[in-house]
Amino acid sequence: MKLVVTEKNDAAKQIATLLSTKKPKADKVYSTPVYRFEVDGEEWVTIGLRGHILEPDFTPLLRYKKSSGWVFSPIDKVPREKEIIRSLKNLAKKADEIIIATDFDREGELIGSDALSCCREVNESAPVSRARYSSFTKPEIQSAFANLVSMDDDLAQAGAARQDIDLIWGAALTRYLTLARYAGWGNVRSSGRVQTPTLALIVQKEREREAFVPEDYWVIKGAFDAAAEVGPSEGDGPEAFEATFHTQRIKVEAEADRIMDAVAGASSATVIAVDKKKRTSSAPAPFNTTSLMAAASSEGISPSRCMRIAESLYMDGYISYPRVDNTVYPATLDLGEVVTFLKDNPAYRPYCEKLLKKGKLTATRGKKETTDHPPIYPTKGATPDDLSPSDFKLYNLIARRFLATLSEDATIEGTKVMLDVSGQ
C-alpha cells in the first residue's frame, strides 16, 4: 500500500480524485477521513492532516544557574491532534511506501516532517519520498507523483526554528511583562514575535488619529452643459459635466463667499486653456500574496477574506498556490496555454485573441524570484456561472492581472481644461 499524507482533508480528496482512474472510495480510520483508490492495480490511501499535528513545548526539566539567574528548559514536540496521529500511525504500519504531499513551503515541509516522524515510530523501513506541486490540476498532480523527490530537511528545520523562536520569545517576554512590569498573575501582558510589532503599528496609527486636528474647508463646483454651444459634430466631450474651482479646498469662508457672489447668475463659461499630457503606465508585475491582498482590498475584499477565498480557489483547481513571495513566472509555465483556456470566458475572449496573435508571449517580472512556487495565476478557466459571486470576483482579479502581465505598457492621455466664469 502507498500512503499519501497531505496537509488538509480537501487536498487528500483532490489528489485521490486526480490520480485515480475511478472515483476514490471515502473511508475512515477511527474518526479521520481517508480516500482509497488504485493506480495500476496497486492500493493507494490518502489522509489529510489538520495543519500542524505536533507543537513545541517546554519539558518539565529546568536547569538553573544561580550566579547569572539563567534558566534553561529543553523544548520537545508534543501531540496537538491526537486522533489524527492515531489514524496516521494505523495506516503507516501497513504502508509499503510513504509519500509526503503537504504544501511545498516552509510550514508545509515542517508539517510533512512531523507527520513522517509519527510514521517512523511504527514503520522504520518504508521508503519515503516527497511530491511537490503548485496547483490542483490533473497534469500538475500527475507530474508531481511521477517525479517524486526527497524531503527538504533544511526547509523543515527552518520551520522548526521559527516555532521555537515563537515559543521562547512569547514565554520569556510574556513572563517578564506580566511579573516584572504589571504586578503579576491576573494581569497578564502577552507578547509575541508577530503580535507585538503588529500592536506597535496599531498604536502608532491610533496616536496619529488622536493627534489629527480637523479643519473646515469649502469646495465650489459648477454644473456645465456643453450641448448648448457645441453640437455633436463639433466635439467629443460629454454633453453635461461638472468642474471644480481651481483651488479645490478653500480654507477661508469669506473667500468662498466672494467667489460664489462673483459667479452668481452666470449662464456661460469660456474655455481659456486646454492642456493635454501623455504618460506611460508600466504593465504590472505578477501577483504574490502581498500584492494580491492589496489589490483585493481595493475591490472591497479584506485580506483575511481574500486568503480564505484564494485557498478555496486553489483547492478547487482554479488558481495556483496562493501563499507565495515569487513575482517571476518560471520558464516552464506555458503562458499561451493559460491565455487559451481563459479565452473560453466571453469577457476575456477579445483580449486573449489579441494576445495570442502576438505569437511568443513575454511576461513582466517582479523584484523577487524564488523557486518553490510560481506567482499566483489562473490554472483553469471560469465564468460567473462556475463560481459564487465573491469567488469569481477574486478569480476575475487574478485572471485579469495575469493578462495584464502579458500586455504592453499603457499610454494614458490626460486633458485639463480651464474655464472662465465671470472672471473666476
GROMACS .gro file of C-alpha atoms in nm:
model
  424
    1MET     CA    1   0.000   0.000   0.000
    2LYS     CA    2   0.117   0.355  -0.080
    3LEU     CA    3   0.030   0.609   0.187
    4VAL     CA    4  -0.004   0.973   0.077
    5VAL     CA    5  -0.001   1.234   0.354
    6THR     CA    6  -0.149   1.577   0.274
    7GLU     CA    7  -0.192   1.892   0.480
    8LYS     CA    8  -0.572   1.901   0.479
    9ASN     CA    9  -0.863   1.669   0.409
   10ASP     CA   10  -0.963   1.864   0.094
   11ALA     CA   11  -0.616   1.809  -0.051
   12ALA     CA   12  -0.632   1.435   0.025
   13LYS     CA   13  -0.964   1.410  -0.159
   14GLN     CA   14  -0.842   1.615  -0.457
   15ILE     CA   15  -0.521   1.414  -0.501
   16ALA     CA   16  -0.710   1.085  -0.479
   17THR     CA   17  -0.956   1.208  -0.742
   18LEU     CA   18  -0.685   1.333  -0.979
   19LEU     CA   19  -0.462   1.023  -0.953
   20SER     CA   20  -0.732   0.756  -0.965
   21THR     CA   21  -0.891   0.634  -1.285
   22LYS     CA   22  -1.213   0.564  -1.092
   23LYS     CA   23  -1.394   0.750  -0.818
   24PRO     CA   24  -1.199   0.704  -0.490
   25LYS     CA   25  -1.370   0.531  -0.202
   26ALA     CA   26  -1.424   0.756   0.101
   27ASP     CA   27  -1.346   0.573   0.425
   28LYS     CA   28  -1.250   0.645   0.785
   29VAL     CA   29  -0.967   0.525   1.005
   30TYR     CA   30  -1.101   0.580   1.354
   31SER     CA   31  -1.253   0.930   1.316
   32THR     CA   32  -1.024   1.056   1.039
   33PRO     CA   33  -1.146   1.060   0.674
   34VAL     CA   34  -0.925   0.878   0.422
   35TYR     CA   35  -0.960   0.803   0.049
   36ARG     CA   36  -0.878   0.464  -0.102
   37PHE     CA   37  -0.812   0.403  -0.473
   38GLU     CA   38  -0.598   0.202  -0.712
   39VAL     CA   39  -0.326   0.304  -0.956
   40ASP     CA   40  -0.213   0.030  -1.197
   41GLY     CA   41  -0.358  -0.235  -0.966
   42GLU     CA   42  -0.176  -0.103  -0.658
   43GLU     CA   43  -0.362   0.015  -0.348
   44TRP     CA   44  -0.322   0.381  -0.251
   45VAL     CA   45  -0.459   0.570   0.050
   46THR     CA   46  -0.458   0.946   0.106
   47ILE     CA   47  -0.501   1.101   0.450
   48GLY     CA   48  -0.535   1.471   0.528
   49LEU     CA   49  -0.394   1.625   0.843
   50ARG     CA   50  -0.520   1.941   1.009
   51GLY     CA   51  -0.212   2.155   0.963
   52HIS     CA   52   0.043   2.105   1.241
   53ILE     CA   53  -0.020   1.780   1.430
   54LEU     CA   54   0.274   1.834   1.668
   55GLU     CA   55   0.369   2.151   1.853
   56PRO     CA   56   0.674   2.255   2.056
   57ASP     CA   57   0.653   2.295   2.432
   58PHE     CA   58   0.895   2.321   2.721
   59THR     CA   59   0.968   1.999   2.908
   60PRO     CA   60   0.926   1.986   3.287
   61LEU     CA   61   1.306   1.963   3.320
   62LEU     CA   62   1.456   2.300   3.426
   63ARG     CA   63   1.821   2.393   3.465
   64TYR     CA   64   1.909   2.697   3.672
   65LYS     CA   65   2.246   2.875   3.703
   66LYS     CA   66   2.244   3.070   4.030
   67SER     CA   67   2.530   3.308   3.950
   68SER     CA   68   2.359   3.455   3.644
   69GLY     CA   69   1.995   3.375   3.712
   70TRP     CA   70   1.995   3.184   3.381
   71VAL     CA   71   1.715   2.929   3.332
   72PHE     CA   72   1.706   2.666   3.060
   73SER     CA   73   1.431   2.423   2.969
   74PRO     CA   74   1.462   2.185   2.672
   75ILE     CA   75   1.194   2.205   2.402
   76ASP     CA   76   1.012   1.893   2.290
   77LYS     CA   77   0.739   1.814   2.038
   78VAL     CA   78   0.403   1.717   2.189
   79PRO     CA   79   0.087   1.589   2.016
   80ARG     CA   80  -0.157   1.854   1.903
   81GLU     CA   81  -0.400   1.636   1.702
   82LYS     CA   82  -0.406   1.305   1.888
   83GLU     CA   83  -0.686   1.143   1.686
   84ILE     CA   84  -0.521   1.222   1.352
   85ILE     CA   85  -0.186   1.094   1.478
   86ARG     CA   86  -0.356   0.772   1.589
   87SER     CA   87  -0.511   0.726   1.243
   88LEU     CA   88  -0.186   0.815   1.066
   89LYS     CA   89   0.010   0.555   1.266
   90ASN     CA   90  -0.254   0.291   1.193
   91LEU     CA   91  -0.208   0.342   0.819
   92ALA     CA   92   0.172   0.382   0.841
   93LYS     CA   93   0.207   0.036   0.998
   94LYS     CA   94   0.071  -0.120   0.678
   95ALA     CA   95   0.241   0.111   0.427
   96ASP     CA   96   0.500  -0.019   0.180
   97GLU     CA   97   0.581   0.339   0.075
   98ILE     CA   98   0.510   0.681   0.224
   99ILE     CA   99   0.467   0.992   0.010
  100ILE     CA  100   0.458   1.332   0.180
  101ALA     CA  101   0.236   1.565  -0.024
  102THR     CA  102   0.192   1.863   0.206
  103ASP     CA  103   0.220   2.219   0.069
  104PHE     CA  104   0.564   2.296  -0.066
  105ASP     CA  105   0.672   2.580   0.159
  106ARG     CA  106   0.845   2.613   0.494
  107GLU     CA  107   0.539   2.531   0.703
  108GLY     CA  108   0.432   2.252   0.469
  109GLU     CA  109   0.775   2.090   0.486
  110LEU     CA  110   0.767   2.105   0.867
  111ILE     CA  111   0.416   1.958   0.879
  112GLY     CA  112   0.528   1.676   0.650
  113SER     CA  113   0.842   1.617   0.855
  114ASP     CA  114   0.641   1.594   1.178
  115ALA     CA  115   0.396   1.353   1.013
  116LEU     CA  116   0.689   1.141   0.896
  117SER     CA  117   0.833   1.129   1.249
  118CYS     CA  118   0.499   0.985   1.368
  119CYS     CA  119   0.504   0.728   1.087
  120ARG     CA  120   0.861   0.627   1.175
  121GLU     CA  121   0.751   0.536   1.527
  122VAL     CA  122   0.557   0.240   1.380
  123ASN     CA  123   0.732   0.183   1.046
  124GLU     CA  124   1.108   0.237   1.026
  125SER     CA  125   1.175   0.075   0.689
  126ALA     CA  126   0.920   0.207   0.435
  127PRO     CA  127   1.084   0.429   0.171
  128VAL     CA  128   0.981   0.796   0.184
  129SER     CA  129   0.952   1.049  -0.096
  130ARG     CA  130   0.811   1.398  -0.149
  131ALA     CA  131   0.552   1.522  -0.401
  132ARG     CA  132   0.579   1.891  -0.488
  133TYR     CA  133   0.307   2.078  -0.674
  134SER     CA  134   0.171   2.432  -0.709
  135SER     CA  135  -0.185   2.369  -0.829
  136PHE     CA  136  -0.454   2.104  -0.815
  137THR     CA  137  -0.473   2.032  -1.186
  138LYS     CA  138  -0.452   1.680  -1.325
  139PRO     CA  139  -0.129   1.737  -1.527
  140GLU     CA  140   0.047   1.903  -1.231
  141ILE     CA  141  -0.050   1.638  -0.976
  142GLN     CA  142   0.032   1.350  -1.213
  143SER     CA  143   0.368   1.512  -1.290
  144ALA     CA  144   0.444   1.562  -0.918
  145PHE     CA  145   0.380   1.195  -0.838
  146ALA     CA  146   0.571   1.080  -1.145
  147ASN     CA  147   0.873   1.288  -1.039
  148LEU     CA  148   0.899   1.235  -0.665
  149VAL     CA  149   1.192   1.395  -0.479
  150SER     CA  150   1.348   1.378  -0.132
  151MET     CA  151   1.232   1.565   0.175
  152ASP     CA  152   1.400   1.903   0.229
  153ASP     CA  153   1.534   1.874   0.585
  154ASP     CA  154   1.684   2.224   0.579
  155LEU     CA  155   1.346   2.378   0.495
  156ALA     CA  156   1.175   2.173   0.768
  157GLN     CA  157   1.439   2.279   1.022
  158ALA     CA  158   1.381   2.643   0.926
  159GLY     CA  159   1.014   2.594   1.008
  160ALA     CA  160   1.101   2.426   1.337
  161ALA     CA  161   1.335   2.714   1.429
  162ARG     CA  162   1.052   2.960   1.366
  163GLN     CA  163   0.827   2.761   1.602
  164ASP     CA  164   1.096   2.751   1.875
  165ILE     CA  165   1.163   3.123   1.846
  166ASP     CA  166   0.790   3.198   1.875
  167LEU     CA  167   0.770   2.984   2.190
  168ILE     CA  168   1.083   3.124   2.354
  169TRP     CA  169   1.001   3.486   2.266
  170GLY     CA  170   0.642   3.454   2.382
  171ALA     CA  171   0.718   3.268   2.705
  172ALA     CA  172   1.013   3.484   2.814
  173LEU     CA  173   0.871   3.827   2.732
  174THR     CA  174   0.517   3.747   2.846
  175ARG     CA  175   0.657   3.635   3.180
  176TYR     CA  176   0.874   3.947   3.209
  177LEU     CA  177   0.594   4.189   3.117
  178THR     CA  178   0.348   4.014   3.348
  179LEU     CA  179   0.564   3.963   3.659
  180ALA     CA  180   0.819   4.243   3.643
  181ARG     CA  181   0.615   4.523   3.489
  182TYR     CA  182   0.247   4.465   3.555
  183ALA     CA  183   0.219   4.327   3.908
  184GLY     CA  184   0.184   3.958   3.846
  185TRP     CA  185  -0.071   3.694   3.765
  186GLY     CA  186  -0.424   3.807   3.692
  187ASN     CA  187  -0.284   4.097   3.492
  188VAL     CA  188  -0.117   3.911   3.206
  189ARG     CA  189   0.056   4.111   2.930
  190SER     CA  190   0.105   3.880   2.635
  191SER     CA  191   0.396   3.923   2.392
  192GLY     CA  192   0.476   3.751   2.065
  193ARG     CA  193   0.709   3.766   1.765
  194VAL     CA  194   0.426   3.877   1.536
  195GLN     CA  195   0.166   4.024   1.771
  196THR     CA  196   0.400   4.273   1.944
  197PRO     CA  197   0.523   4.455   1.627
  198THR     CA  198   0.164   4.447   1.496
  199LEU     CA  199   0.040   4.608   1.816
  200ALA     CA  200   0.308   4.878   1.779
  201LEU     CA  201   0.178   4.960   1.430
  202ILE     CA  202  -0.180   4.982   1.560
  203VAL     CA  203  -0.074   5.210   1.847
  204GLN     CA  204   0.119   5.437   1.609
  205LYS     CA  205  -0.180   5.470   1.377
  206GLU     CA  206  -0.417   5.535   1.668
  207ARG     CA  207  -0.190   5.810   1.803
  208GLU     CA  208  -0.187   5.974   1.459
  209ARG     CA  209  -0.567   5.969   1.454
  210GLU     CA  210  -0.589   6.114   1.805
  211ALA     CA  211  -0.343   6.392   1.713
  212PHE     CA  212  -0.536   6.488   1.400
  213VAL     CA  213  -0.693   6.834   1.415
  214PRO     CA  214  -0.985   6.871   1.172
  215GLU     CA  215  -1.010   7.190   0.961
  216ASP     CA  216  -1.315   7.327   0.787
  217TYR     CA  217  -1.288   7.391   0.415
  218TRP     CA  218  -1.519   7.480   0.128
  219VAL     CA  219  -1.542   7.332  -0.223
  220ILE     CA  220  -1.704   7.515  -0.515
  221LYS     CA  221  -1.833   7.319  -0.815
  222GLY     CA  222  -2.008   7.422  -1.130
  223ALA     CA  223  -2.250   7.225  -1.345
  224PHE     CA  224  -2.199   7.274  -1.720
  225ASP     CA  225  -2.388   7.173  -2.034
  226ALA     CA  226  -2.165   7.161  -2.342
  227ALA     CA  227  -2.457   7.083  -2.573
  228ALA     CA  228  -2.584   7.439  -2.558
  229GLU     CA  229  -2.298   7.571  -2.773
  230VAL     CA  230  -2.118   7.265  -2.911
  231GLY     CA  231  -2.306   7.023  -3.132
  232PRO     CA  232  -2.219   6.652  -3.169
  233SER     CA  233  -2.024   6.721  -3.487
  234GLU     CA  234  -1.801   6.980  -3.318
  235GLY     CA  235  -1.674   6.791  -3.014
  236ASP     CA  236  -1.648   6.451  -2.850
  237GLY     CA  237  -1.676   6.575  -2.492
  238PRO     CA  238  -1.962   6.490  -2.255
  239GLU     CA  239  -2.282   6.691  -2.302
  240ALA     CA  240  -2.309   6.755  -1.927
  241PHE     CA  241  -2.023   6.765  -1.681
  242GLU     CA  242  -1.906   6.909  -1.352
  243ALA     CA  243  -1.595   7.116  -1.283
  244THR     CA  244  -1.431   7.222  -0.956
  245PHE     CA  245  -1.283   7.561  -0.872
  246HIS     CA  246  -0.907   7.550  -0.932
  247THR     CA  247  -0.836   7.588  -0.558
  248GLN     CA  248  -1.002   7.265  -0.461
  249ARG     CA  249  -1.012   7.330  -0.086
  250ILE     CA  250  -1.077   7.689   0.016
  251LYS     CA  251  -0.978   7.737   0.379
  252VAL     CA  252  -1.145   8.079   0.439
  253GLU     CA  253  -1.523   8.100   0.423
  254ALA     CA  254  -1.521   8.468   0.325
  255GLU     CA  255  -1.310   8.385   0.017
  256ALA     CA  256  -1.555   8.109  -0.079
  257ASP     CA  257  -1.846   8.355  -0.039
  258ARG     CA  258  -1.665   8.614  -0.257
  259ILE     CA  259  -1.621   8.360  -0.540
  260MET     CA  260  -1.982   8.243  -0.515
  261ASP     CA  261  -2.104   8.606  -0.534
  262ALA     CA  262  -1.887   8.662  -0.843
  263VAL     CA  263  -2.035   8.369  -1.036
  264ALA     CA  264  -2.392   8.405  -0.911
  265GLY     CA  265  -2.636   8.400  -1.202
  266ALA     CA  266  -2.367   8.321  -1.460
  267SER     CA  267  -2.506   8.125  -1.756
  268SER     CA  268  -2.195   8.072  -1.970
  269ALA     CA  269  -1.828   7.982  -1.949
  270THR     CA  270  -1.533   8.038  -2.179
  271VAL     CA  271  -1.258   7.785  -2.242
  272ILE     CA  272  -0.934   7.972  -2.181
  273ALA     CA  273  -0.681   7.686  -2.184
  274VAL     CA  274  -0.655   7.321  -2.285
  275ASP     CA  275  -0.355   7.123  -2.163
  276LYS     CA  276  -0.301   6.764  -2.284
  277LYS     CA  277  -0.036   6.539  -2.132
  278LYS     CA  278   0.063   6.181  -2.200
  279ARG     CA  279   0.214   5.938  -1.952
  280THR     CA  280   0.314   5.574  -1.963
  281SER     CA  281   0.186   5.321  -1.711
  282SER     CA  282   0.400   5.008  -1.690
  283ALA     CA  283   0.236   4.667  -1.707
  284PRO     CA  284   0.207   4.528  -1.352
  285ALA     CA  285   0.419   4.250  -1.204
  286PRO     CA  286   0.264   3.908  -1.135
  287PHE     CA  287   0.069   3.866  -0.812
  288ASN     CA  288   0.233   3.738  -0.497
  289THR     CA  289   0.039   3.706  -0.171
  290THR     CA  290   0.102   4.063  -0.055
  291SER     CA  291   0.014   4.231  -0.384
  292LEU     CA  292  -0.296   4.010  -0.425
  293MET     CA  293  -0.427   4.113  -0.083
  294ALA     CA  294  -0.358   4.481  -0.158
  295ALA     CA  295  -0.539   4.464  -0.493
  296ALA     CA  296  -0.830   4.269  -0.340
  297SER     CA  297  -0.860   4.526  -0.063
  298SER     CA  298  -0.915   4.799  -0.322
  299GLU     CA  299  -1.202   4.585  -0.453
  300GLY     CA  300  -1.362   4.565  -0.109
  301ILE     CA  301  -1.225   4.221  -0.013
  302SER     CA  302  -1.049   4.220   0.325
  303PRO     CA  303  -0.708   4.046   0.349
  304SER     CA  304  -0.840   3.760   0.566
  305ARG     CA  305  -1.138   3.702   0.335
  306CYS     CA  306  -0.911   3.727   0.032
  307MET     CA  307  -0.693   3.443   0.160
  308ARG     CA  308  -0.994   3.227   0.253
  309ILE     CA  309  -1.133   3.263  -0.098
  310ALA     CA  310  -0.790   3.215  -0.258
  311GLU     CA  311  -0.739   2.893  -0.059
  312SER     CA  312  -1.077   2.767  -0.178
  313LEU     CA  313  -0.999   2.854  -0.543
  314TYR     CA  314  -0.663   2.677  -0.510
  315MET     CA  315  -0.818   2.361  -0.364
  316ASP     CA  316  -1.075   2.355  -0.647
  317GLY     CA  317  -0.802   2.386  -0.911
  318TYR     CA  318  -0.882   2.738  -1.034
  319ILE     CA  319  -0.561   2.916  -0.927
  320SER     CA  320  -0.206   2.826  -0.828
  321TYR     CA  321  -0.081   2.812  -0.468
  322PRO     CA  322  -0.175   3.148  -0.310
  323ARG     CA  323   0.090   3.182  -0.034
  324VAL     CA  324   0.398   3.291  -0.228
  325ASP     CA  325   0.663   3.563  -0.240
  326ASN     CA  326   0.761   3.498  -0.601
  327THR     CA  327   0.684   3.762  -0.868
  328VAL     CA  328   0.855   3.595  -1.167
  329TYR     CA  329   0.682   3.326  -1.375
  330PRO     CA  330   0.901   3.015  -1.422
  331ALA     CA  331   1.028   2.939  -1.770
  332THR     CA  332   0.834   2.611  -1.761
  333LEU     CA  333   0.495   2.789  -1.740
  334ASP     CA  334   0.322   2.783  -2.080
  335LEU     CA  335   0.181   3.136  -2.092
  336GLY     CA  336  -0.002   3.074  -2.420
  337GLU     CA  337  -0.180   2.771  -2.276
  338VAL     CA  338  -0.319   2.979  -1.989
  339VAL     CA  339  -0.437   3.251  -2.227
  340THR     CA  340  -0.603   2.984  -2.444
  341PHE     CA  341  -0.822   2.843  -2.167
  342LEU     CA  342  -0.903   3.194  -2.040
  343LYS     CA  343  -1.039   3.263  -2.389
  344ASP     CA  344  -1.339   3.039  -2.306
  345ASN     CA  345  -1.476   3.322  -2.094
  346PRO     CA  346  -1.655   3.562  -2.335
  347ALA     CA  347  -1.547   3.862  -2.129
  348TYR     CA  348  -1.178   3.778  -2.178
  349ARG     CA  349  -1.200   3.639  -2.531
  350PRO     CA  350  -1.132   3.953  -2.743
  351TYR     CA  351  -0.824   4.045  -2.545
  352CYS     CA  352  -0.697   3.686  -2.529
  353GLU     CA  353  -0.724   3.659  -2.907
  354LYS     CA  354  -0.531   3.984  -2.941
  355LEU     CA  355  -0.254   3.850  -2.717
  356LEU     CA  356  -0.235   3.515  -2.898
  357LYS     CA  357  -0.188   3.694  -3.232
  358LYS     CA  358   0.141   3.833  -3.099
  359GLY     CA  359   0.296   3.486  -3.117
  360LYS     CA  360   0.557   3.443  -2.843
  361LEU     CA  361   0.430   3.592  -2.518
  362THR     CA  362   0.659   3.771  -2.274
  363ALA     CA  363   0.557   3.847  -1.917
  364THR     CA  364   0.663   4.121  -1.680
  365ARG     CA  365   0.900   4.034  -1.396
  366GLY     CA  366   0.875   4.149  -1.036
  367LYS     CA  367   1.164   4.211  -0.798
  368LYS     CA  368   1.151   3.881  -0.611
  369GLU     CA  369   1.221   3.542  -0.769
  370THR     CA  370   1.201   3.214  -0.577
  371THR     CA  371   1.193   2.853  -0.692
  372ASP     CA  372   0.931   2.694  -0.465
  373HIS     CA  373   0.606   2.821  -0.622
  374PRO     CA  374   0.520   3.041  -0.920
  375PRO     CA  375   0.335   3.372  -0.875
  376ILE     CA  376  -0.044   3.344  -0.840
  377TYR     CA  377  -0.211   3.282  -1.176
  378PRO     CA  378  -0.528   3.110  -1.305
  379THR     CA  379  -0.494   2.736  -1.367
  380LYS     CA  380  -0.843   2.674  -1.508
  381GLY     CA  381  -1.098   2.880  -1.699
  382ALA     CA  382  -1.407   3.007  -1.519
  383THR     CA  383  -1.716   3.219  -1.580
  384PRO     CA  384  -1.956   3.380  -1.330
  385ASP     CA  385  -2.176   3.069  -1.369
  386ASP     CA  386  -1.900   2.843  -1.235
  387LEU     CA  387  -1.830   3.022  -0.907
  388SER     CA  388  -2.009   3.214  -0.636
  389PRO     CA  389  -2.009   3.595  -0.686
  390SER     CA  390  -1.739   3.651  -0.420
  391ASP     CA  391  -1.521   3.368  -0.552
  392PHE     CA  392  -1.549   3.492  -0.909
  393LYS     CA  393  -1.469   3.848  -0.803
  394LEU     CA  394  -1.128   3.734  -0.677
  395TYR     CA  395  -1.076   3.489  -0.965
  396ASN     CA  396  -1.154   3.771  -1.211
  397LEU     CA  397  -0.894   3.990  -1.041
  398ILE     CA  398  -0.630   3.716  -1.072
  399ALA     CA  399  -0.718   3.634  -1.434
  400ARG     CA  400  -0.708   3.998  -1.541
  401ARG     CA  401  -0.378   4.056  -1.361
  402PHE     CA  402  -0.231   3.757  -1.544
  403LEU     CA  403  -0.342   3.901  -1.880
  404ALA     CA  404  -0.206   4.242  -1.779
  405THR     CA  405   0.138   4.092  -1.710
  406LEU     CA  406   0.150   3.981  -2.075
  407SER     CA  407   0.049   4.323  -2.205
  408GLU     CA  408   0.240   4.621  -2.332
  409ASP     CA  409   0.278   4.936  -2.125
  410ALA     CA  410  -0.029   5.159  -2.138
  411THR     CA  411  -0.016   5.512  -2.279
  412ILE     CA  412  -0.259   5.740  -2.098
  413GLU     CA  413  -0.357   6.086  -2.217
  414GLY     CA  414  -0.500   6.334  -1.971
  415THR     CA  415  -0.674   6.655  -2.072
  416LYS     CA  416  -0.705   6.955  -1.841
  417VAL     CA  417  -0.948   7.229  -1.945
  418MET     CA  418  -0.959   7.572  -1.776
  419LEU     CA  419  -1.295   7.750  -1.786
  420ASP     CA  420  -1.356   8.117  -1.710
  421VAL     CA  421  -1.686   8.204  -1.541
  422SER     CA  422  -1.727   8.578  -1.471
  423GLY     CA  423  -1.353   8.618  -1.421
  424GLN     CA  424  -1.322   8.313  -1.194
   0.00000   0.00000   0.00000
